[in-house]
Short mmCIF file of C-alpha atoms in Angstrom, two decimals:
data_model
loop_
_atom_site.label_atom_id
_atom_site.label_comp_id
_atom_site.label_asym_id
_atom_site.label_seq_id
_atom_site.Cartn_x
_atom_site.Cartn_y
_atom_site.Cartn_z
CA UNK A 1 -40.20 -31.35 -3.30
CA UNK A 2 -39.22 -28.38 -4.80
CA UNK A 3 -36.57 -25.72 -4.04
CA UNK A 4 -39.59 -23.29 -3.01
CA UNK A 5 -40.37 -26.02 0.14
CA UNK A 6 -36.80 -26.75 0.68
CA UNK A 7 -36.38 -23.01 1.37
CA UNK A 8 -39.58 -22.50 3.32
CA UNK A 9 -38.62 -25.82 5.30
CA UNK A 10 -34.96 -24.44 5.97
CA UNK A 11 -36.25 -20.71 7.05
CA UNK A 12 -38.80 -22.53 9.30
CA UNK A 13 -35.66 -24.17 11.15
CA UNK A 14 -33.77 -20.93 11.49
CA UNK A 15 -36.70 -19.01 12.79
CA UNK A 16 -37.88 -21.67 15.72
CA UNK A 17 -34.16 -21.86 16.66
CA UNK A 18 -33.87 -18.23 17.00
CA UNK A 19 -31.40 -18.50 20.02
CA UNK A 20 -28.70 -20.92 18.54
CA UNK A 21 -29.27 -19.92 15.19
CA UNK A 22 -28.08 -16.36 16.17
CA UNK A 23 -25.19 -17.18 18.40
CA UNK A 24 -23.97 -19.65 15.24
CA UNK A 25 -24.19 -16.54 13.17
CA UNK A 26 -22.65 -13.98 15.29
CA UNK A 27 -19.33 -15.97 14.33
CA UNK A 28 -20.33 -15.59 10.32
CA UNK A 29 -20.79 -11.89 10.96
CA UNK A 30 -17.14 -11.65 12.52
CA UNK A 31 -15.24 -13.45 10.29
CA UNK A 32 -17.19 -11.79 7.49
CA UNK A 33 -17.07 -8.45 9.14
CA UNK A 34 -13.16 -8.94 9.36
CA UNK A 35 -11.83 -10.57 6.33
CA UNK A 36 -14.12 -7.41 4.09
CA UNK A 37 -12.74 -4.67 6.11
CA UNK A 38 -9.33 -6.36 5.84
CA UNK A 39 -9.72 -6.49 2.36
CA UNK A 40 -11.13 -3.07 1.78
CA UNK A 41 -8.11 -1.37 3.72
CA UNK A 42 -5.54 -3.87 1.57
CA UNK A 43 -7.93 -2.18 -1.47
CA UNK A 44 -7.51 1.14 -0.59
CA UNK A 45 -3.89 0.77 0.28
CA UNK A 46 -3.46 -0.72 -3.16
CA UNK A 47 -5.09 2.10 -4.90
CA UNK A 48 -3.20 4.78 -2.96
CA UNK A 49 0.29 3.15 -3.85
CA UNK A 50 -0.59 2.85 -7.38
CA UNK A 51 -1.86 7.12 -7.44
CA UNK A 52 1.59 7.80 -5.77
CA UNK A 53 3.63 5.32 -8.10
CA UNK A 54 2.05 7.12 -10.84
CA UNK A 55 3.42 10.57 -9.99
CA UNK A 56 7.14 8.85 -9.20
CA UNK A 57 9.50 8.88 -11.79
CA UNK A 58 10.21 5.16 -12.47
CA UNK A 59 13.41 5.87 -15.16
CA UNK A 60 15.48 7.64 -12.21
CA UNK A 61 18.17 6.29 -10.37
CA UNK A 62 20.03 7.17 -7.42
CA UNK A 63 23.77 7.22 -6.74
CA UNK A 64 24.53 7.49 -3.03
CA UNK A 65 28.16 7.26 -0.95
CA UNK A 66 28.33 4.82 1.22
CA UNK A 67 27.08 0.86 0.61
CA UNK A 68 25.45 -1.77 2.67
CA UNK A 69 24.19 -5.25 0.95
CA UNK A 70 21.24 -4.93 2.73
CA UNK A 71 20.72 -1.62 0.97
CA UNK A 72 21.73 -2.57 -2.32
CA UNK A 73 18.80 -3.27 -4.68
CA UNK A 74 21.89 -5.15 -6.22
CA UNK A 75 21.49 -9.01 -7.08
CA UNK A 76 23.03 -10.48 -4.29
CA UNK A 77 22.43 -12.33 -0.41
CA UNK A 78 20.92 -9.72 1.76
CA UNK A 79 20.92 -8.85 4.58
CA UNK A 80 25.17 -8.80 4.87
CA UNK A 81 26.89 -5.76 5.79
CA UNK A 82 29.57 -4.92 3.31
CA UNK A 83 31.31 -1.74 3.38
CA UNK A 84 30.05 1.51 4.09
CA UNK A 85 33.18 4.85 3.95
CA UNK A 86 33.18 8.21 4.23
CA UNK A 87 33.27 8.19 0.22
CA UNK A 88 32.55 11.24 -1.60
CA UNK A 89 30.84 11.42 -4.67
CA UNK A 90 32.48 14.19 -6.74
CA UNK A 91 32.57 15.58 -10.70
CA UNK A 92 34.70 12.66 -11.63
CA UNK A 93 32.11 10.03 -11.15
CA UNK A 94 29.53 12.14 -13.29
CA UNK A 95 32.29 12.21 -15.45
CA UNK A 96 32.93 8.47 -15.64
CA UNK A 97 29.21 8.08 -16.18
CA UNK A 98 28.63 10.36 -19.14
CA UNK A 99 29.52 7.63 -21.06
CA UNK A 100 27.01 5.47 -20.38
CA UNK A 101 24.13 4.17 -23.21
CA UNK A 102 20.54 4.83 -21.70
CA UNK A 103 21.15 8.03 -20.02
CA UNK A 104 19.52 10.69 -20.64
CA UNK A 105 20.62 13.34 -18.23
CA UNK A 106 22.96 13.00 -15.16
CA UNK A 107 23.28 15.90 -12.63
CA UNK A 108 24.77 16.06 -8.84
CA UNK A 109 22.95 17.32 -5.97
CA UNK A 110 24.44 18.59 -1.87
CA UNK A 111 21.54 19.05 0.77
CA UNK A 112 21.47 20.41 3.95
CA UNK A 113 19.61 22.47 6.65
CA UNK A 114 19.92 26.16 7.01
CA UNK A 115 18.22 29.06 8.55
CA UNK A 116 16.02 30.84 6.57
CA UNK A 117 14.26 33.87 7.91
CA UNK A 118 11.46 36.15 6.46
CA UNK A 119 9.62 38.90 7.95
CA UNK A 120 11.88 38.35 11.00
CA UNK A 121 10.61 35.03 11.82
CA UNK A 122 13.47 32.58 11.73
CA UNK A 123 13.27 28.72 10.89
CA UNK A 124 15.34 25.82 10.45
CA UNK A 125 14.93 24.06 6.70
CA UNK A 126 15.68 21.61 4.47
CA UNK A 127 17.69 23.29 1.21
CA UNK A 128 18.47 20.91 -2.07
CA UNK A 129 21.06 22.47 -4.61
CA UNK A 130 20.64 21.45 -7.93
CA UNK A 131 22.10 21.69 -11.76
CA UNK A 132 19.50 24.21 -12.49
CA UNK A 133 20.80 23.06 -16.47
CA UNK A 134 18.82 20.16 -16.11
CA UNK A 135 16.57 20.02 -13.26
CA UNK A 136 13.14 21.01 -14.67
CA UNK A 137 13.52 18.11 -17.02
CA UNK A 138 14.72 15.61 -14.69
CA UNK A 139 11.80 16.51 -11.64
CA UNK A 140 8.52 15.20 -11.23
CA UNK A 141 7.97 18.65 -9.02
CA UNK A 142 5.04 21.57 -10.23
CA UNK A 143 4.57 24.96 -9.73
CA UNK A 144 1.64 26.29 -8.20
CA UNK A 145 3.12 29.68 -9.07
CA UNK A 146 5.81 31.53 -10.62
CA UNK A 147 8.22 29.16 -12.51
CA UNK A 148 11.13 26.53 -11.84
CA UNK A 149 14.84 27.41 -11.85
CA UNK A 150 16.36 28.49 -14.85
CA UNK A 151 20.41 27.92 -15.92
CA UNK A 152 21.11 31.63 -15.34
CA UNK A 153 19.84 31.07 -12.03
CA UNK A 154 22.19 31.73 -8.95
CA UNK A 155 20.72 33.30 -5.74
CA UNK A 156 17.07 32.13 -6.02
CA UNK A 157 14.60 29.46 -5.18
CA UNK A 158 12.13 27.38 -5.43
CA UNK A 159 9.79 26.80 -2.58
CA UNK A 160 7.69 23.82 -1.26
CA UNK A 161 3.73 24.42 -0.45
CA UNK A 162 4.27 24.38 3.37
CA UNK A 163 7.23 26.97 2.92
CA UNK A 164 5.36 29.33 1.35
CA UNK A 165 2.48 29.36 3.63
CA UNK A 166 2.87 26.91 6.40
CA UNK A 167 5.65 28.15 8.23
CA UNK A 168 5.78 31.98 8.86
CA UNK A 169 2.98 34.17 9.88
CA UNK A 170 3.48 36.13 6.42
CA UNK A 171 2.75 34.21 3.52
CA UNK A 172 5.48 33.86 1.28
CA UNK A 173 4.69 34.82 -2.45
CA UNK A 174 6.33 35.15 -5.72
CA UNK A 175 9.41 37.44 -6.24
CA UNK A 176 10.01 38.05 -2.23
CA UNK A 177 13.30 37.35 -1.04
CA UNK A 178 14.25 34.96 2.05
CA UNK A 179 17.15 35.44 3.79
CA UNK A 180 19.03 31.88 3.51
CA UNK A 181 22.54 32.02 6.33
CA UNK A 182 22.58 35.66 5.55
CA UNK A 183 22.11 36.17 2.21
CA UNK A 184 18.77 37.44 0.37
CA UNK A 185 17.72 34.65 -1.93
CA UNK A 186 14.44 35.78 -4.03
CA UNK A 187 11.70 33.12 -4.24
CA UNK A 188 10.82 32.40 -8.36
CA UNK A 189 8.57 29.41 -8.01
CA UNK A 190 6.19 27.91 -5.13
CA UNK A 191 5.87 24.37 -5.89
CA UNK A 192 1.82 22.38 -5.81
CA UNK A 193 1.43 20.51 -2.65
CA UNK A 194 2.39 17.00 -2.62
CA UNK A 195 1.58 15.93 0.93
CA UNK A 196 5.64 14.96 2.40
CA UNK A 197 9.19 16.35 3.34
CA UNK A 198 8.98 18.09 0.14
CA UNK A 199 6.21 20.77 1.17
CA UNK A 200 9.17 21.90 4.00
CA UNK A 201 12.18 22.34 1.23
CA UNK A 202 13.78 25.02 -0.60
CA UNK A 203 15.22 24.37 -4.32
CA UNK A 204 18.42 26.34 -5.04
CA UNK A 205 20.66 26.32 -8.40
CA UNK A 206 23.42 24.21 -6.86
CA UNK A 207 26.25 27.51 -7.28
CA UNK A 208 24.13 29.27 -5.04
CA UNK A 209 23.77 26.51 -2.53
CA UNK A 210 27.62 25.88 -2.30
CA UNK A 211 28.00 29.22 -0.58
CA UNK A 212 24.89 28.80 1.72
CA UNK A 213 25.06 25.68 2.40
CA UNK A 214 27.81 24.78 5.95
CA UNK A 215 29.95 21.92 4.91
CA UNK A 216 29.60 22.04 0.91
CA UNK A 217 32.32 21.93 -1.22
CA UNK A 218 32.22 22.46 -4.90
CA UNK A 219 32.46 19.54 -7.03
CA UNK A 220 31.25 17.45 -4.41
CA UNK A 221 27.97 16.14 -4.39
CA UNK A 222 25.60 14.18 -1.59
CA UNK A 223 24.08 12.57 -3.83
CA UNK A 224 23.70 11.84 -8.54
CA UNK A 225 20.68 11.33 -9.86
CA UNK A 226 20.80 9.33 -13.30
CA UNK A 227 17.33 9.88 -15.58
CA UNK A 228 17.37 6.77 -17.96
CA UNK A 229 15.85 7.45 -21.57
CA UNK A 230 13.27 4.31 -20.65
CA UNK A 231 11.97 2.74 -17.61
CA UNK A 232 13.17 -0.75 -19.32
CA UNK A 233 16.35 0.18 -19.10
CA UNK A 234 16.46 1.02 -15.52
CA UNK A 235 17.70 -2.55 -14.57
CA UNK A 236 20.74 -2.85 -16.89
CA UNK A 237 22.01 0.68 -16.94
CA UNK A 238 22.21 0.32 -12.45
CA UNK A 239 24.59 -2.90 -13.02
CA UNK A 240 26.12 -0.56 -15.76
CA UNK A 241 26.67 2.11 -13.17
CA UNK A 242 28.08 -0.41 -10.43
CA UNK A 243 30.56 -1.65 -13.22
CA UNK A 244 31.58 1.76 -14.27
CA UNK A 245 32.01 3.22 -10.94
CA UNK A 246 33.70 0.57 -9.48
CA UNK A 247 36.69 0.88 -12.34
CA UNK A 248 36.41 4.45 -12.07
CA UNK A 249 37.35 4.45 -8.41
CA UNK A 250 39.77 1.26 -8.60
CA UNK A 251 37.78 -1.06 -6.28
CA UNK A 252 37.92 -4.42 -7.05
CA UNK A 253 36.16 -6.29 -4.35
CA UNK A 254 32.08 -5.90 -3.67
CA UNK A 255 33.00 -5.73 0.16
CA UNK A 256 34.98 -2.50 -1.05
CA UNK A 257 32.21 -1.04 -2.55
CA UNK A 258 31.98 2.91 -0.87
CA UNK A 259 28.78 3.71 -2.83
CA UNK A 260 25.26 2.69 -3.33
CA UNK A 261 22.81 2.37 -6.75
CA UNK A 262 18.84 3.00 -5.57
CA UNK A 263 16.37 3.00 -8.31
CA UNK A 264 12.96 4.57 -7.90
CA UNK A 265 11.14 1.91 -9.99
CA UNK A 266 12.79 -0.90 -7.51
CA UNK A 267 11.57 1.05 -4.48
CA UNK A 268 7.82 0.98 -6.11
CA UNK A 269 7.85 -2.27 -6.67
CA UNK A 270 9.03 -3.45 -3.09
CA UNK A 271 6.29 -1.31 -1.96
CA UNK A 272 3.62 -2.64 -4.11
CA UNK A 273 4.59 -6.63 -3.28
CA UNK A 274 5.11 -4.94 1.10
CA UNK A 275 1.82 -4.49 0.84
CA UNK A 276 0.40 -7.28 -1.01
CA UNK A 277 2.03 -9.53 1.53
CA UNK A 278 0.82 -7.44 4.38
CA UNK A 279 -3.04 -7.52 2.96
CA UNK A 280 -2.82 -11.09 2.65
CA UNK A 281 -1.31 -11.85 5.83
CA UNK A 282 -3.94 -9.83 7.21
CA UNK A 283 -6.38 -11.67 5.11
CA UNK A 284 -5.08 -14.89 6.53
CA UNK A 285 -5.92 -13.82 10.52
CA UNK A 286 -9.05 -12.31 9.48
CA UNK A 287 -9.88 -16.19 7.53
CA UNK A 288 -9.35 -17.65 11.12
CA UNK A 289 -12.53 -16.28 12.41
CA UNK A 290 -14.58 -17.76 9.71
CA UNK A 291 -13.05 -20.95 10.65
CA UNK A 292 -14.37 -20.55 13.75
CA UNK A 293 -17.78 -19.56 12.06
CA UNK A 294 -17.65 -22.53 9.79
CA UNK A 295 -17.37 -24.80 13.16
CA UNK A 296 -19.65 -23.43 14.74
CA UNK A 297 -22.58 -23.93 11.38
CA UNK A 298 -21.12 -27.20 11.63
CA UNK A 299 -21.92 -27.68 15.28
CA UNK A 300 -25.29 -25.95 15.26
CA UNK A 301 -26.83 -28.42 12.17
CA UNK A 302 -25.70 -32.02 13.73
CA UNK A 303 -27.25 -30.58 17.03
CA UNK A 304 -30.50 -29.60 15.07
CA UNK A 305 -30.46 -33.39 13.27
CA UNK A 306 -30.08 -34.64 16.79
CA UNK A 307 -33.26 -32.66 18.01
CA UNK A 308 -35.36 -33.41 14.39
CA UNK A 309 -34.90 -36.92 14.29
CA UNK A 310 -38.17 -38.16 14.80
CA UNK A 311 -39.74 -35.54 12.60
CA UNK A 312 -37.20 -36.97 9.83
CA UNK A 313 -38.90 -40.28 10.17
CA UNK A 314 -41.97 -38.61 10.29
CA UNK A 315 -41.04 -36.71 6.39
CA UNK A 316 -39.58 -40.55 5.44
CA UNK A 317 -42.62 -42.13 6.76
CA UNK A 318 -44.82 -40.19 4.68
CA UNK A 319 -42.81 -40.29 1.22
CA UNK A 320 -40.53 -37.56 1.99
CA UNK A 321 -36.91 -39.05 0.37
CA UNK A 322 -33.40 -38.77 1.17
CA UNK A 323 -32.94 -36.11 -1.26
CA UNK A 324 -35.56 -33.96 0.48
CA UNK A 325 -34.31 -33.95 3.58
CA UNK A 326 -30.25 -33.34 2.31
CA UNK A 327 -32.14 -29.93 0.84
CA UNK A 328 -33.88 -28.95 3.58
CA UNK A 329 -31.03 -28.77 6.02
CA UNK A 330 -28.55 -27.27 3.30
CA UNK A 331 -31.13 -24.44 2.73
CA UNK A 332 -30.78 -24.11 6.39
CA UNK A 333 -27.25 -24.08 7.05
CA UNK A 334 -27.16 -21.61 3.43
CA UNK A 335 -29.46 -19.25 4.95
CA UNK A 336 -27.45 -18.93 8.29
CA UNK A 337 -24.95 -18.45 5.87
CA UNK A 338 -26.52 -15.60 3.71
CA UNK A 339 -27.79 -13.52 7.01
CA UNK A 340 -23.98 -13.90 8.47
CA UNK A 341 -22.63 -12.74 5.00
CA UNK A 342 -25.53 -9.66 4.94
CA UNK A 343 -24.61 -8.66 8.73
CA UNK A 344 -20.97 -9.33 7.73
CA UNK A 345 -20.73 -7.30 5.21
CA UNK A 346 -22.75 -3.96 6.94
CA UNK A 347 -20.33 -5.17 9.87
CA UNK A 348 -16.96 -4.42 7.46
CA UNK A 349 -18.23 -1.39 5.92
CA UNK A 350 -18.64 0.28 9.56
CA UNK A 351 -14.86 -0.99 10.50
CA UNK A 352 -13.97 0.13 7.25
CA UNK A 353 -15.30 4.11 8.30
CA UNK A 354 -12.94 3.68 11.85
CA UNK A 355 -9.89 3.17 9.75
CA UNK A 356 -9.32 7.24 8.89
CA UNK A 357 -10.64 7.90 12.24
CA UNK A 358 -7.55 5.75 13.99
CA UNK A 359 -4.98 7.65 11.69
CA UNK A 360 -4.32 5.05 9.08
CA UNK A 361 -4.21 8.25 6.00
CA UNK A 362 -3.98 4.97 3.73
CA UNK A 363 -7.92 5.09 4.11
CA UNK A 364 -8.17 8.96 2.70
CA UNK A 365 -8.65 9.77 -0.71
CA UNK A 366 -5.31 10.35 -2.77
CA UNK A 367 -5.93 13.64 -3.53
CA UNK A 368 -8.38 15.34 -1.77
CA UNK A 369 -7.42 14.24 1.70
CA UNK A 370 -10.83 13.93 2.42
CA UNK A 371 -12.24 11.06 4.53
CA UNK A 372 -13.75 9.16 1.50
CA UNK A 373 -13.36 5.17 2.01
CA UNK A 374 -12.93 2.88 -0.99
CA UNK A 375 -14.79 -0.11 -0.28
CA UNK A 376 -15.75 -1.97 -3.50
CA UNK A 377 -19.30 -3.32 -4.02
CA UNK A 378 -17.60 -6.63 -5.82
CA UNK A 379 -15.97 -6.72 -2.33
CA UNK A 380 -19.24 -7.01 -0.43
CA UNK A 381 -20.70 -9.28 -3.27
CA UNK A 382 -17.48 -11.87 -2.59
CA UNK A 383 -18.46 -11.37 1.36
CA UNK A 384 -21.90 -12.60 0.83
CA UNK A 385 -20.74 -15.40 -1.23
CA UNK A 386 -18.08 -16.65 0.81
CA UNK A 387 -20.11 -16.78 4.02
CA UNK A 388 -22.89 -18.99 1.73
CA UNK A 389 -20.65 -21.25 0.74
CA UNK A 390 -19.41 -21.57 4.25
CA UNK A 391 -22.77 -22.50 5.43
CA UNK A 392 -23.58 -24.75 2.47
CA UNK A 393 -19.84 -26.12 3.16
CA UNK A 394 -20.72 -26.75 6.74
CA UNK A 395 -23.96 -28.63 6.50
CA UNK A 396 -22.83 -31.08 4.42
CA UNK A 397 -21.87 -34.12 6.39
CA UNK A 398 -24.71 -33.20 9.19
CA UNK A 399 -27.46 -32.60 6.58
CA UNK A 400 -26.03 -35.99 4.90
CA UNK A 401 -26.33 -37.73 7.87
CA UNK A 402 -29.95 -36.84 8.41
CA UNK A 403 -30.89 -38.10 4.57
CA UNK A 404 -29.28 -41.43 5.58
CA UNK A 405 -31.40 -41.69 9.05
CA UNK A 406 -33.81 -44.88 8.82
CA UNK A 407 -37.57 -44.11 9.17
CA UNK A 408 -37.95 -46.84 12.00
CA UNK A 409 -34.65 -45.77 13.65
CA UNK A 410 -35.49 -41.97 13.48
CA UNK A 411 -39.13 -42.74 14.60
CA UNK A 412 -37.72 -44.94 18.10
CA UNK A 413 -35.33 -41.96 18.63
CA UNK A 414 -35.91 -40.42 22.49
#
């Protein structure tokens, strides 16, 4: 016979079983619906990680007080509480630090929240001092408007997106001064919108922010940031840091440890392999129901050899061989495959569109916020031939046990 008759033979089985044949591929369309909208969130997820990690700055690292081993991106058993002070971090450890091969600048930063009113509306915010020397070179941060803060700087600022227009009735613009615990700071730079926390803060040369900020104390910092000359040397010049620190403060013991060493590109990449692992666990669930599919092709053939038999030995009698009839019921369990994998497929692309609408942002465009869903045609291409090779998979052993069916046996068969 040839693959023409096979495939007219197998479409004439699916179509005058129209009852079974459906309810075998309602569990195709499931687990094909589920494992391609799985897959197009884990996708889209991907690509949005990969936008953000490529506006982070992957050469800076972090130096906080306080230490925990579950914190530390340190080598090392997690998961073990060391020790965790009031430790302050303070001109002395920049000091020690200076040193160091592989930086390339170093500065301290304090933090806080103040109240900042303007055009008598008063709110609560988030204010960052920092070395004003270095901090346009060491920032990832853009201006929308107006410029970033300059050495000379003192009393001025640098405001986040939301600041300048999210917050107070009056839209805040370049050159106006905010009144920051009192004292008129003028506004030199509103920074692009980036989406976070950082819309909601106010940049201050850290001089200024010493006298505005409750609690700060000069010299003393809440946090250093280290920016390393190359992202390859992110690794070694963090153990570098631990080492120095730790003789600069005279600890000796890692259980004495009073500060921690974060590094962005560490945080990106235990992000990236989070959500790997959570796509593929997801994957894994989502594979279940085409289990469940794969059964139920399986079920569905051996009871349409069971209700064929004596037209088998009718084919046999007649010069139909044992090779005809293997193709004719693999056609048939393919093609139950194929319209489960079409149906699948249109199935994952309409879960795919609910996604934004139950508040995963994941879903939404990087940077237009809009609604637009990534869903990949090579995506829907490895749906449709996943669910064939599920129903070719599935028919196997009934469609082999049909070829092997004598002509006088199948013939007597009630």
């Amino acid at each position: 016979m040839r693959n023409s008759t096979y495939l007219k033979m197998g479409l004439n089985m699916l179509v005058h079983s129209k009852l079974r044949s459906w309810l075998t591929i309602i569990g195709i369309v499931i687990g094909i619906g589920s494992v391609v909208g799985i897959l197009s969130l884990g996708d889209a997820m991907q690509e949005q990680v990969q936008s953000r990690l490529a506006e982070m700055d992957l050469t800076k690292i972090t130096i906080s007080p306080g230490y925990t081993k579950a914190s530390s991106n340190m080598p090392g058993p997690p998961g073990m509480r060391g020790s965790s002070t009031d430790a302050e971090l303070t001109d002395d450890d920049i000091e020690a630090l200076h040193g160091l091969d592989g930086i390339q600048y170093i500065a301290g930063d304090i933090s806080g929240s103040e109240s900042v009113i303007y055009a008598a509306q008063n709110a609560t915010l988030s204010i960052t001092g920092v070395d004003p020397q270095v901090w346009k070179y060491m920032t990832t941060l853009k201006t929308q408007s107006g410029r970033l803060l300059e050495p000379a700087d003192k009393y001025v600022a640098v405001i986040g997106s939301g600041v300048a227009s999210g917050i107070y009735d009056q839209e805040i613009g370049v050159n106006q001064v905010i009144t920051v615990n009192g004292k008129a700071v003028r506004v030199v730079g509103i920074l692009e919108e980036e989406g976070g926390r950082g819309d909601r803060s106010i940049y201050m040369p850290i001089d200024g922010a010493v006298n505005l900020l409750d609690d700060a104390e000069e010299g003393v910092y809440d946090s250093i940031t280290v920016k390393t000359r190359s992202e390859d040397l992110v690794d070694e010049l963090m153990e570098d840091i631990v080492d120095k620190l730790m003789v600069s403060r005279h600890i000796i013991q890692e259980d004495d440890r009073d500060f921690s060493v974060t590094a962005s590109k560490s945080m990106a990449e235990s992000v990236t392999e989070m959500t790997s692992s959570m796509t593929l666990f997801l994957g894994a669930i989502a594979a279940v129901s085409l289990l469940v599919g794969a059964v139920g092709i399986a079920n569905t053939m051996f009871t349409s050899v069971l209700e064929k038999t004596k037209e088998i030995g009718t084919m046999k009698a007649i010069g139909a061989k044992n090779m005809d009839i293997l193709m004719i019921f693999l056609f048939n369990s393919a093609m139950v495959g194929l319209v489960g994998g079409i149906l699948g497929d249109i199935l994952g692309a309409f879960v795919s569109t609910l996604f934004p609408m139950l508040g995963l942002q994941m879903m939404r465009g990087a940077s237009s916020g809009s609604s637009e869903i990534y869903f990949a045609p090579d995506l829907m291409a490895f749906g449709l031939l996943l669910a064939v090779l599920i129903g070719v998979i599935s028919g196997i052993v009934p469609a082999y046990r049909a070829s092997k069916l004598k002509p006088v046996d199948a013939l007597r068969y009630e």
